[in-house]
Short mmCIF file of C-alpha atoms and ligand atoms in Angstrom, two decimals:
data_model
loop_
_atom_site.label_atom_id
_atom_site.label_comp_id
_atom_site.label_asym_id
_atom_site.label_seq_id
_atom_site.Cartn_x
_atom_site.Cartn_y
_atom_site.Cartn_z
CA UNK A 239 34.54 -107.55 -205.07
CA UNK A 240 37.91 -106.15 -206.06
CA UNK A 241 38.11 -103.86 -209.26
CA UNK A 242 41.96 -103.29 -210.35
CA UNK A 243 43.42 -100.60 -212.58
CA UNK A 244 45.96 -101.71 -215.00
CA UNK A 245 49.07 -99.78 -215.99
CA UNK A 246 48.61 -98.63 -219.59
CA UNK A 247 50.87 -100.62 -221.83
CA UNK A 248 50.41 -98.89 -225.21
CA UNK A 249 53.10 -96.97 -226.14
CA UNK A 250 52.34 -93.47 -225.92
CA UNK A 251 48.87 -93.78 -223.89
CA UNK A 252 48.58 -91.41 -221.21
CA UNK A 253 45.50 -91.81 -220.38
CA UNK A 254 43.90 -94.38 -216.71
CA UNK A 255 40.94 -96.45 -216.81
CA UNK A 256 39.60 -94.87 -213.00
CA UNK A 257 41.10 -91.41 -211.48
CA UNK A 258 40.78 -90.73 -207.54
CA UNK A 259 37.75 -88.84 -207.48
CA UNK A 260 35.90 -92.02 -209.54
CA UNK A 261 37.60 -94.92 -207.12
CA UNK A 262 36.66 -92.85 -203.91
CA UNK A 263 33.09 -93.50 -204.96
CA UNK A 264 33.66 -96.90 -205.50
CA UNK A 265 35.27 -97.92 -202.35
CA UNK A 266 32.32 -95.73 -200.72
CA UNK A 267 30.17 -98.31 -201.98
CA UNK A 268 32.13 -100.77 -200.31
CA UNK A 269 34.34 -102.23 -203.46
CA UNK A 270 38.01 -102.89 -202.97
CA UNK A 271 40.38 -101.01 -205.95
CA UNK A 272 43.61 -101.93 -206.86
CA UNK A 273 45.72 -99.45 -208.77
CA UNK A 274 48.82 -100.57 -210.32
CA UNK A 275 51.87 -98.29 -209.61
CA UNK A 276 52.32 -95.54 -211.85
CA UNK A 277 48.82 -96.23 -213.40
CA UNK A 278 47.71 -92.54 -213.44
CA UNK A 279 51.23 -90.90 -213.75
CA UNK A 280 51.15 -90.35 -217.19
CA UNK A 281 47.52 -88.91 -216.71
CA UNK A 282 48.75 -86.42 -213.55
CA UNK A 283 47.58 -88.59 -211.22
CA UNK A 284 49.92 -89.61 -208.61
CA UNK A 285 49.98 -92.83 -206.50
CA UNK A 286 49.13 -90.79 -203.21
CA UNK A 287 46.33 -89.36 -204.56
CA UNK A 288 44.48 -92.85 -205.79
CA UNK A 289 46.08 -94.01 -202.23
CA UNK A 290 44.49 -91.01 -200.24
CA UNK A 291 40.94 -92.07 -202.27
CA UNK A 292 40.78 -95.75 -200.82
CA UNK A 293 43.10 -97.80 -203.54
CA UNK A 294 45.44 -100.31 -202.63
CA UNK A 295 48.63 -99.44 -204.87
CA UNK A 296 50.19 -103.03 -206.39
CA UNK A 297 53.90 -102.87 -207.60
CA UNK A 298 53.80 -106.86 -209.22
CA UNK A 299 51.61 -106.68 -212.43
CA UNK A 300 51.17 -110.31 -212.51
CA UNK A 301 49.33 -110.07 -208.53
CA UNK A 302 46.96 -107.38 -209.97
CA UNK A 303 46.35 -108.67 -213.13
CA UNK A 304 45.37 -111.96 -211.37
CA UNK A 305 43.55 -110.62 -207.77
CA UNK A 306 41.27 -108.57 -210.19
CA UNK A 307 37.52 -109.64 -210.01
CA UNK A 308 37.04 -106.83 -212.61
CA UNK A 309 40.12 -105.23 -214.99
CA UNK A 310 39.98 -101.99 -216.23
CA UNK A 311 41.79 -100.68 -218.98
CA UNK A 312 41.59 -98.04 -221.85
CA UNK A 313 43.69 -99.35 -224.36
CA UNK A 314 43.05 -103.07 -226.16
CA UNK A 315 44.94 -105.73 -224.03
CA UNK A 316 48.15 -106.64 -226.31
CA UNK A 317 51.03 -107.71 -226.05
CA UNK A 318 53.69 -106.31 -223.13
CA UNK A 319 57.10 -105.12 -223.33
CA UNK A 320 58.25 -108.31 -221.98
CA UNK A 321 56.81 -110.53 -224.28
CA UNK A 322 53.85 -111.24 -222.18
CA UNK A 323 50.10 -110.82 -223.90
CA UNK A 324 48.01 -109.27 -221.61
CA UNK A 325 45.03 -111.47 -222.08
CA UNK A 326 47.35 -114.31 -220.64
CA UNK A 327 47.41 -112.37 -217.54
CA UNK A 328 43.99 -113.16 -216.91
CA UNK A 329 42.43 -116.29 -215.80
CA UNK A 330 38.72 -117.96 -216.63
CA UNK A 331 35.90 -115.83 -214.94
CA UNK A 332 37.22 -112.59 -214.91
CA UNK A 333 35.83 -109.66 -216.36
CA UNK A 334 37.61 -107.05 -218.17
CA UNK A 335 36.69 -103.58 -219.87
CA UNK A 336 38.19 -101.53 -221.90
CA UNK A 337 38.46 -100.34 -225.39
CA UNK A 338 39.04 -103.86 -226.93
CA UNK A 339 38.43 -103.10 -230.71
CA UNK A 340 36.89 -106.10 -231.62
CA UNK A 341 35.62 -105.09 -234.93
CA UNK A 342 38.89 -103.80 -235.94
CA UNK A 343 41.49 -106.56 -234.11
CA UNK A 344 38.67 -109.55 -234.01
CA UNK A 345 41.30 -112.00 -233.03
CA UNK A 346 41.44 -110.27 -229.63
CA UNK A 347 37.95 -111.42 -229.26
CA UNK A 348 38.64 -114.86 -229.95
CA UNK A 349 41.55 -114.99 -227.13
CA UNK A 350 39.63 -113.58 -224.71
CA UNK A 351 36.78 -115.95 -225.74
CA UNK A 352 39.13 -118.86 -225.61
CA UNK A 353 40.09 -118.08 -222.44
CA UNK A 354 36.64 -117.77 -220.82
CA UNK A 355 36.95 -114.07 -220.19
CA UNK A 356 33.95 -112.11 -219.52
CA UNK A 357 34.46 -109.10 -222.24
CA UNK A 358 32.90 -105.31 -222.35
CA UNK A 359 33.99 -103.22 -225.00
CA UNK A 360 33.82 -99.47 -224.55
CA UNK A 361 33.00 -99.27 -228.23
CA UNK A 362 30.19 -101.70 -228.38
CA UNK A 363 27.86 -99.67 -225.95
CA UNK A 364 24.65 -98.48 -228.11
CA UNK A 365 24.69 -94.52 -228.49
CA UNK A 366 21.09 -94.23 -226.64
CA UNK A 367 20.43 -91.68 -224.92
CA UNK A 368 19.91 -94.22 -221.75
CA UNK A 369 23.81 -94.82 -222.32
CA UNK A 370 25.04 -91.65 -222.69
CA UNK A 371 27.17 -91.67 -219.76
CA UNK A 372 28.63 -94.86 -220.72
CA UNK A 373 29.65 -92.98 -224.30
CA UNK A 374 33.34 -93.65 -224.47
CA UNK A 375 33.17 -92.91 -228.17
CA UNK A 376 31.82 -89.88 -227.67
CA UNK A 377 33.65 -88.69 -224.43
CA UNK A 378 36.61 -89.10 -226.57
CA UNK A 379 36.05 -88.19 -229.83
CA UNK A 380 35.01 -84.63 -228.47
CA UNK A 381 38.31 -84.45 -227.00
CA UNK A 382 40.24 -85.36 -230.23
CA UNK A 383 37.53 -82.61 -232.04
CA UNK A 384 38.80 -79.86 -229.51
CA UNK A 385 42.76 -80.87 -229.77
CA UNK A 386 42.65 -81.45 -233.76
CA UNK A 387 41.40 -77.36 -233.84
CA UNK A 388 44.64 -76.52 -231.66
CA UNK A 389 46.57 -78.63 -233.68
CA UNK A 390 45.46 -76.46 -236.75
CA UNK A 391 46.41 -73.02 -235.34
CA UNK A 392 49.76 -74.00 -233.94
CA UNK A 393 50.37 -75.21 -237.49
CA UNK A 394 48.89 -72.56 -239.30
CA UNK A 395 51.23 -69.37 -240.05
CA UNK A 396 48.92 -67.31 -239.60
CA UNK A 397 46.10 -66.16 -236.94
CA UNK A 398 42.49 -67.88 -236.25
CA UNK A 399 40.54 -64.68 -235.13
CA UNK A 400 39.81 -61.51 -237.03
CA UNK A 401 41.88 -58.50 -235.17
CA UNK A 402 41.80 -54.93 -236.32
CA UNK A 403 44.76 -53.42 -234.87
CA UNK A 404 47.01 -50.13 -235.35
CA UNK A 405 49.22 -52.32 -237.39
CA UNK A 406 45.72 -53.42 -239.87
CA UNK A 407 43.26 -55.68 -240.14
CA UNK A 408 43.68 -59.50 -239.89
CA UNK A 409 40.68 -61.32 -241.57
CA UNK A 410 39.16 -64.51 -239.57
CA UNK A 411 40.61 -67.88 -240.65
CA UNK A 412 38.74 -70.12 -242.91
CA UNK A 413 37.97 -73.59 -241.23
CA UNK A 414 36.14 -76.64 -243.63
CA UNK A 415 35.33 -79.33 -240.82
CA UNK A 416 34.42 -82.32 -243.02
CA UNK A 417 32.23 -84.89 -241.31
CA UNK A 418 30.10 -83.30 -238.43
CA UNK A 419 29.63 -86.22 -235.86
CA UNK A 420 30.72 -85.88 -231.95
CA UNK A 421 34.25 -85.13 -233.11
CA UNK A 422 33.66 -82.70 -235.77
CA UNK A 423 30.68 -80.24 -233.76
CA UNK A 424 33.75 -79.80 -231.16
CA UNK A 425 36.11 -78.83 -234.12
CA UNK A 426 33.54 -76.21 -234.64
CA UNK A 427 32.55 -75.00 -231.39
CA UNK A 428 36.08 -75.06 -230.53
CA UNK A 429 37.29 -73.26 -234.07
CA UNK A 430 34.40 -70.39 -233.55
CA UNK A 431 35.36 -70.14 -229.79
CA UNK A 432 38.93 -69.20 -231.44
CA UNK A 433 37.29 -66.64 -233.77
CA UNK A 434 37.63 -68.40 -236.96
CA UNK A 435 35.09 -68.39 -239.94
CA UNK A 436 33.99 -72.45 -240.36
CA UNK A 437 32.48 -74.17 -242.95
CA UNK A 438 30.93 -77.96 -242.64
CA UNK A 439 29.53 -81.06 -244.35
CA UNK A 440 28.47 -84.21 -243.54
CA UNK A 441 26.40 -86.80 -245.94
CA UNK A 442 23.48 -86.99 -242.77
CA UNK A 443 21.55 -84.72 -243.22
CA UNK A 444 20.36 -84.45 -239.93
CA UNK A 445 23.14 -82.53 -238.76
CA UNK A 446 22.64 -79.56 -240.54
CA UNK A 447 20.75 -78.31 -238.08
CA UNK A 448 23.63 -78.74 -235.41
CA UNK A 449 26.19 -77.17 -237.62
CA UNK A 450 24.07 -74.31 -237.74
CA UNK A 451 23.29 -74.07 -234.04
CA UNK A 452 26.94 -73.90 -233.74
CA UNK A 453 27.38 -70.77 -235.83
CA UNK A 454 28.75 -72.84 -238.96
CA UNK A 455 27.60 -72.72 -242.98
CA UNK A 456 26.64 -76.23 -243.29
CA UNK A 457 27.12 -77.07 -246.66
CA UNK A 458 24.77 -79.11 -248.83
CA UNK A 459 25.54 -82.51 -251.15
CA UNK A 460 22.25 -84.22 -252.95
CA UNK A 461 23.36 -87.38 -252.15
CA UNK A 462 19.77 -89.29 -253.97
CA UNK A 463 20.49 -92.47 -251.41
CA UNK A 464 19.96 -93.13 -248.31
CA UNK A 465 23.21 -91.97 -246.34
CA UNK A 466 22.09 -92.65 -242.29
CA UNK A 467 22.29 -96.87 -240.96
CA UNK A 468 20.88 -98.34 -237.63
CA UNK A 469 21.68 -96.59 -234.38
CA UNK A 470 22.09 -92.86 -236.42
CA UNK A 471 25.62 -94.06 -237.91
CA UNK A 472 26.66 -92.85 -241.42
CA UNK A 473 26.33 -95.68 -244.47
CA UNK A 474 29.12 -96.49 -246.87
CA UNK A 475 28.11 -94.58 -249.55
CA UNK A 476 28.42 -95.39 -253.44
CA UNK A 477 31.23 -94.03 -255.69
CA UNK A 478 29.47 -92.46 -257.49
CA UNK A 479 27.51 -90.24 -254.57
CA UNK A 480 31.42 -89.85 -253.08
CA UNK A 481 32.40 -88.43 -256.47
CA UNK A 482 29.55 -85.93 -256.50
CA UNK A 483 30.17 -84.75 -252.59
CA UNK A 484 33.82 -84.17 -253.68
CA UNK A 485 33.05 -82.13 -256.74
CA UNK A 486 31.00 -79.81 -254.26
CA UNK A 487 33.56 -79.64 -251.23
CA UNK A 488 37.03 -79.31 -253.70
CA UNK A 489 35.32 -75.37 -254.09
CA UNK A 490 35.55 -75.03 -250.04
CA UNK A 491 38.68 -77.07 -249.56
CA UNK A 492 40.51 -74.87 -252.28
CA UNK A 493 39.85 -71.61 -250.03
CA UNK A 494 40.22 -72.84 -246.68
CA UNK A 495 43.08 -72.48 -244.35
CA UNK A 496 42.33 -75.67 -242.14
CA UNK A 497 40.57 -78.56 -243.18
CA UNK A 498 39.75 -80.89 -240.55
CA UNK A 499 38.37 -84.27 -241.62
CA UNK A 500 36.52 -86.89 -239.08
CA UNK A 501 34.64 -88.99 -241.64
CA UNK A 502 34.36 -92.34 -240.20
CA UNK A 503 31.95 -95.15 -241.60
CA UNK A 504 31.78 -97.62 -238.36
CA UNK A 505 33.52 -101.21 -239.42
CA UNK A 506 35.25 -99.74 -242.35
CA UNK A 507 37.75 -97.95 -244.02
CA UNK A 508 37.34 -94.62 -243.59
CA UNK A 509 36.16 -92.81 -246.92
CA UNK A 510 38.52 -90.48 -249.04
CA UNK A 511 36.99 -86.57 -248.97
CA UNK A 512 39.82 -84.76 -249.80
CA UNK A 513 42.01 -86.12 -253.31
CA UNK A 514 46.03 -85.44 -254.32
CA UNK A 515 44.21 -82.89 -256.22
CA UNK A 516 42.29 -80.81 -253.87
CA UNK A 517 45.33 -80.83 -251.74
CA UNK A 518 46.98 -79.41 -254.81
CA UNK A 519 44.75 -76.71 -254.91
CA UNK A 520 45.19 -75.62 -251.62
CA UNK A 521 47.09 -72.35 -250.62
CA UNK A 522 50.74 -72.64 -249.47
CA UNK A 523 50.74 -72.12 -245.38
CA UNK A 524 46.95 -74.44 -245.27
CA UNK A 525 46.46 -76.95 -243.27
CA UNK A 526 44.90 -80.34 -242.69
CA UNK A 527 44.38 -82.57 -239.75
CA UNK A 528 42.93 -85.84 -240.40
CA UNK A 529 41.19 -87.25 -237.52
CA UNK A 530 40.98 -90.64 -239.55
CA UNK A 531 44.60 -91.02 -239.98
CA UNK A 532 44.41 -94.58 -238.03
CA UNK A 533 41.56 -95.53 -239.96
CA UNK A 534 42.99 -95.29 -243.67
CA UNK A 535 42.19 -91.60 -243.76
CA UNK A 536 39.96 -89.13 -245.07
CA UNK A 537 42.97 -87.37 -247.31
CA UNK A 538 44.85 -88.81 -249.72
CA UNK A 539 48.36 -87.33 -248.77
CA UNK A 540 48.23 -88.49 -244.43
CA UNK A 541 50.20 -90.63 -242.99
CA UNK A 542 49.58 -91.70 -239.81
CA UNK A 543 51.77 -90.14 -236.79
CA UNK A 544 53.53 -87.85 -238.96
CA UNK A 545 53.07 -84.63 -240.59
CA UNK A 546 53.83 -84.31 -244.22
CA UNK A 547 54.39 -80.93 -246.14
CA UNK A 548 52.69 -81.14 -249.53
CA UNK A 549 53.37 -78.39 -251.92
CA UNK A 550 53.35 -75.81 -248.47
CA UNK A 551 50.23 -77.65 -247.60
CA UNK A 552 50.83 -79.40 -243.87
CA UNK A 553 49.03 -82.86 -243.89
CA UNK A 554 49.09 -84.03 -240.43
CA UNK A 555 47.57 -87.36 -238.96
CA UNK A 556 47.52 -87.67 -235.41
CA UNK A 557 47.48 -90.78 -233.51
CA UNK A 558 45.11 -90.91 -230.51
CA UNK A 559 44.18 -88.02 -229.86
CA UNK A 560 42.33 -88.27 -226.52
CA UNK A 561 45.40 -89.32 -224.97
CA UNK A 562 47.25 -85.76 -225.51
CA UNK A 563 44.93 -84.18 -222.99
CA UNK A 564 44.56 -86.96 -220.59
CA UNK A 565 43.45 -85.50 -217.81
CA UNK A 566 39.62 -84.70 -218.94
CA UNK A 567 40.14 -87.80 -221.05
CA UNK A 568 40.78 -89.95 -218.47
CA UNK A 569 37.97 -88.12 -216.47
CA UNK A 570 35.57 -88.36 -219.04
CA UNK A 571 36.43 -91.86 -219.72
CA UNK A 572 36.77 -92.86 -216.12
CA UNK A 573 32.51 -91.41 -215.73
CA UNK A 574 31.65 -93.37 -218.35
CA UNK A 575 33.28 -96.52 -217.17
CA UNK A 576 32.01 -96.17 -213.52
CA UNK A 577 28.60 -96.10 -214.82
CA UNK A 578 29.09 -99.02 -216.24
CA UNK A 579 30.42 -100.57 -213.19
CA UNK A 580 27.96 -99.61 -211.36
CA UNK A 581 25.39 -100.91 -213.91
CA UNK A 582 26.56 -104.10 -213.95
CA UNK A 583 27.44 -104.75 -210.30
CA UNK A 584 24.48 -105.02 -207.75
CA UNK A 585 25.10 -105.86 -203.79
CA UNK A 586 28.91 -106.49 -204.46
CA UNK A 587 28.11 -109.44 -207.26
CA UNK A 588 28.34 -109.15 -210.79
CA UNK A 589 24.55 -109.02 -212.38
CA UNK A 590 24.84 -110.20 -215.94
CA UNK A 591 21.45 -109.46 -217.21
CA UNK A 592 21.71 -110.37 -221.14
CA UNK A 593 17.94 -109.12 -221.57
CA UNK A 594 19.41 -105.98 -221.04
CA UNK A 595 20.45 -103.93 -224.00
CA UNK A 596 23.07 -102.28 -223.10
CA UNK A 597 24.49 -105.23 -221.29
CA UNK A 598 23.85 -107.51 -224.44
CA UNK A 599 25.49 -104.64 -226.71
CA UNK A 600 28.88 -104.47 -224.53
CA UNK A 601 29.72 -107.57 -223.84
CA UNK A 602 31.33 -109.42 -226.22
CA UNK A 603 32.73 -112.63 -224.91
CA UNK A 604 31.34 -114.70 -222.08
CA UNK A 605 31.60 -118.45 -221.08
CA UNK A 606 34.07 -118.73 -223.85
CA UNK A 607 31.87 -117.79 -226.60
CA UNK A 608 31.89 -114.26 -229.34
CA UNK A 609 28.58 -112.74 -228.16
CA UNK A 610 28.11 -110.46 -231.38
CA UNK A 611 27.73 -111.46 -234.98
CA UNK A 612 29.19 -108.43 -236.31
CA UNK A 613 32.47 -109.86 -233.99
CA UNK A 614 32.12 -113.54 -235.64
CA UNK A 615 31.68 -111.74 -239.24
CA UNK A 616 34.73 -109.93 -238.55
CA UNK A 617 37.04 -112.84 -237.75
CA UNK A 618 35.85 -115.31 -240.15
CA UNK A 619 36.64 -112.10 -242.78
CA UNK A 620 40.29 -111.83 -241.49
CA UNK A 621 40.26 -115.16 -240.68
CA UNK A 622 39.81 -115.82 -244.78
CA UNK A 623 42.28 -113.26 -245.59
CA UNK A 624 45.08 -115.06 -243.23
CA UNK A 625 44.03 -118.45 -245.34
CA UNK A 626 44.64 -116.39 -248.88
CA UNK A 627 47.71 -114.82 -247.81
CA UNK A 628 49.50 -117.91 -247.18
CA UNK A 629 48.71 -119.62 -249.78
P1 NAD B 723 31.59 -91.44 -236.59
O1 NAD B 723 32.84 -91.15 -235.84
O2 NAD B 723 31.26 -92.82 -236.98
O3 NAD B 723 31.61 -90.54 -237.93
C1 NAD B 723 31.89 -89.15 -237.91
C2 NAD B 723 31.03 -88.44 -238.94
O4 NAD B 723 31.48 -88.76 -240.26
C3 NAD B 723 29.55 -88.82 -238.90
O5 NAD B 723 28.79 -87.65 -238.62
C4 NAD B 723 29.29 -89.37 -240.30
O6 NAD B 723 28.00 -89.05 -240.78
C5 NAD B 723 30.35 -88.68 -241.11
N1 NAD B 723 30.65 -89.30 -242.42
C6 NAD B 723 30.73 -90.61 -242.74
N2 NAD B 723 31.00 -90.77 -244.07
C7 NAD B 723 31.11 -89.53 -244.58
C8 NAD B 723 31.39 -89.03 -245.89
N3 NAD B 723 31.60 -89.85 -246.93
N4 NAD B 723 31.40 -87.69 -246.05
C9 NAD B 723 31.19 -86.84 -245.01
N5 NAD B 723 30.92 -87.25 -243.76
C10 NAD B 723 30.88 -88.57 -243.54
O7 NAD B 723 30.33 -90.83 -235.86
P2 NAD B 723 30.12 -90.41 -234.35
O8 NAD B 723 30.58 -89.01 -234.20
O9 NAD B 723 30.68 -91.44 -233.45
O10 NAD B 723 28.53 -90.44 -234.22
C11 NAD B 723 27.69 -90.35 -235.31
C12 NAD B 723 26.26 -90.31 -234.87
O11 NAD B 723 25.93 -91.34 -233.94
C13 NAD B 723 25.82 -89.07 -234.11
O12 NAD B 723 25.79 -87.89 -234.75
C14 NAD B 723 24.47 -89.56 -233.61
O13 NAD B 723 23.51 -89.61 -234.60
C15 NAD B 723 24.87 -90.91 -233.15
N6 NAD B 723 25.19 -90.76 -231.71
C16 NAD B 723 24.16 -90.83 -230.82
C17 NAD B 723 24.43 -90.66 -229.47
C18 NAD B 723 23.31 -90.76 -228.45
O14 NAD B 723 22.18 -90.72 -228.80
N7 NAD B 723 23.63 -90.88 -227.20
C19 NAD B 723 25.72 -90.45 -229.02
C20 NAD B 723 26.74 -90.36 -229.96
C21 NAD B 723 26.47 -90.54 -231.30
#
């Protein structure tokens, strides 16, 4: 069995599907890896070192791409510098995995379905806890939580921690982390490791708890309906319940100093927390990072990859995160893709068992079919919206 590494080919992606420690324990187990030159440069990982591991370093893209019995990636397979898509550098029967987006770019799906490509998605695998070390999500979006809190202080004019020095007293930032999933209980821990006073809210309830564990005020929205879907995901909530959660945060929003925002409703749009107006009300010197910037946003005023000064309030929305720290990313990610790996390959042969559920969950195209219905929804939705646009 031979399991290749490809190159990233995302502008701006630092991060590699395997690093050496992860492909020495492959080829231990008697797999051959290929690592495409330069794969883990960007990621501080030098050719020698995947070389001194066991990997076989491959110059031509087109001989790895096409040797691979397995293809690893992070980023979704698209289309190359040169013109070239990615997925038609793969041929019927091969598997790939990566993050492949299919809920957000369902036409990826289809081509790889088309092409009889045996498809895992990093996203799809269910967050149970007999997954965890498969969570790619997760791995990741603690990463972006951690980075999103430097982000704030090296944007903030003014300190994070309280210090009482010969010169006076410095009071403890004000931090308002706004949607307390995997990303936004590393904001915290991260912001109180840095000394700062933080604030929270999230529409599950469950996570008070959490917030509180972490040394945060968790702060409390009624919301009458319920707010928590399958698998412990947050619900699109009504207008009307988002109007009344933004009536109570505006209050904490107004007096903080950093607002972080990770809202994210999985499959949609993420929702709008913080108005024109709140910003508005903000002090001069605050500022917001919007961890939803790629997904529509969770304020009003972001755009996406840049930083925008509204009335001395800095609105920035950073683009894939994980990537800015990509060694642990890549480590992180490269654990939880290994496990996969070695869940799915037994005595050197790939062991599809569709009865499993993790298996079932990931894989989204086989023997040139969509696997998931949420996929098929997804397509025939954008495939309707291609139809109305043209006509
Ligand atoms: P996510 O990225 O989809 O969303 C981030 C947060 O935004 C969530 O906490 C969500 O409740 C919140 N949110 C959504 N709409 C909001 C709104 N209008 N206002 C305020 N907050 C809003 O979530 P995630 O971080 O990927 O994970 C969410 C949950 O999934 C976890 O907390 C957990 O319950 C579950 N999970 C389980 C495991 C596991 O068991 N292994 C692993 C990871 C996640």
């Amino acid at each position: 069995m031979k399991i290749a590494v490809a190159k990233e080919s995302e502008v701006g992606e630092r991060r590699v599907a395997l690093i050496p420690d992860t492909v020495a324990r492959l080829v231990k187990q008697g797999i051959e890896v290929l690592v495409e030159a330069g794969a883990g440069e960007r990621a501080c990982f030098s050719d020698a070192t995947y070389e001194a591991a066991g990997a076989k370093i491959v110059s031509d893209t087109a001989t790895l791409w096409g040797e691979a019995d397995v293809l690893l990636k992070v980023s979704p397979l698209q289309e190359r510098g040169d013109g070239q898509h990615e997925v038609d550098l793969l041929h019927e029967g091969q598997v790939v995995i990566g993050f492949l987006d299919p809920l957000g770019t369902p036409t990826l799906a289809q081509r790889l379905a088309e092409r009889k490509i045996t498809a895992f998605s990093m996203e799809m695998i269910p967050r149970t806890t007999r997954a965890q070390s498969m969570d790619a999500l997760s791995s990741q979006a603690s990463v972006a939580g951690y980075k999103a809190v430097l982000i704030a202080a090296a944007a903030m004019p003014k300190y994070f921690p309280m210090l009482t020095t010969a010169a006076g007293t410095i009071p403890p930032a004000k931090v308002f982390i706004m949607g307390a999933g995997v990303a936004g209980l590393q904001a915290i821990a991260t912001a109180r490791r840095l000394g700062a006073v933080v604030e929270a809210f999230d529409i599950r309830p469950a996570v008070k708890e959490e917030v509180q564990s972490l040394g945060a005020k968790f702060i409390e929205v009624p919301i009458e309906e319920d707010t928590v879907a399958a698998g412990g995901y947050a619900k699109e909530i009504s207008e009307a319940a988002k109007q009344r959660s933004r009536e109570v945060v505006a209050e904490h929003v107004k007096t903080a100093d950093a607002v972080i925002t990770t809202a994210q409703v999985p499959g949609r749009k993420a929702p709008l927390l913080v108005t024109e107006e709140m910003v508005a009300q903000m002090k001069p010197g605050s500022v917001i990072v919007d961890l939803a910037a790629e997904q529509g946003g969770n304020c009003a005023c972001t755009k996406p990859g840049k930083d925008v000064l509204v009335n001395g309030v800095t609105v920035i929305g950073p683009i894939n995160l994980p990537s800015s720290v990509p060694i642990h990313a890549s480590q992180m990610y490269a654990k939880n893709v290994l496990t996969l790996v070695q869940y799915l390959v037994k005595d050197q042969a790939l062991n599809l068992n569709f009865a499993d559920d993790i298996i079932d969950a990931a894989c989204i195209t086989h023997a040139g079919e969509i696997r998931n219905q949420r996929i098929k929804d997804a397509l025939a939705a954008n495939n309707e919206q291609v139809m109305e646009r043209s006509h």
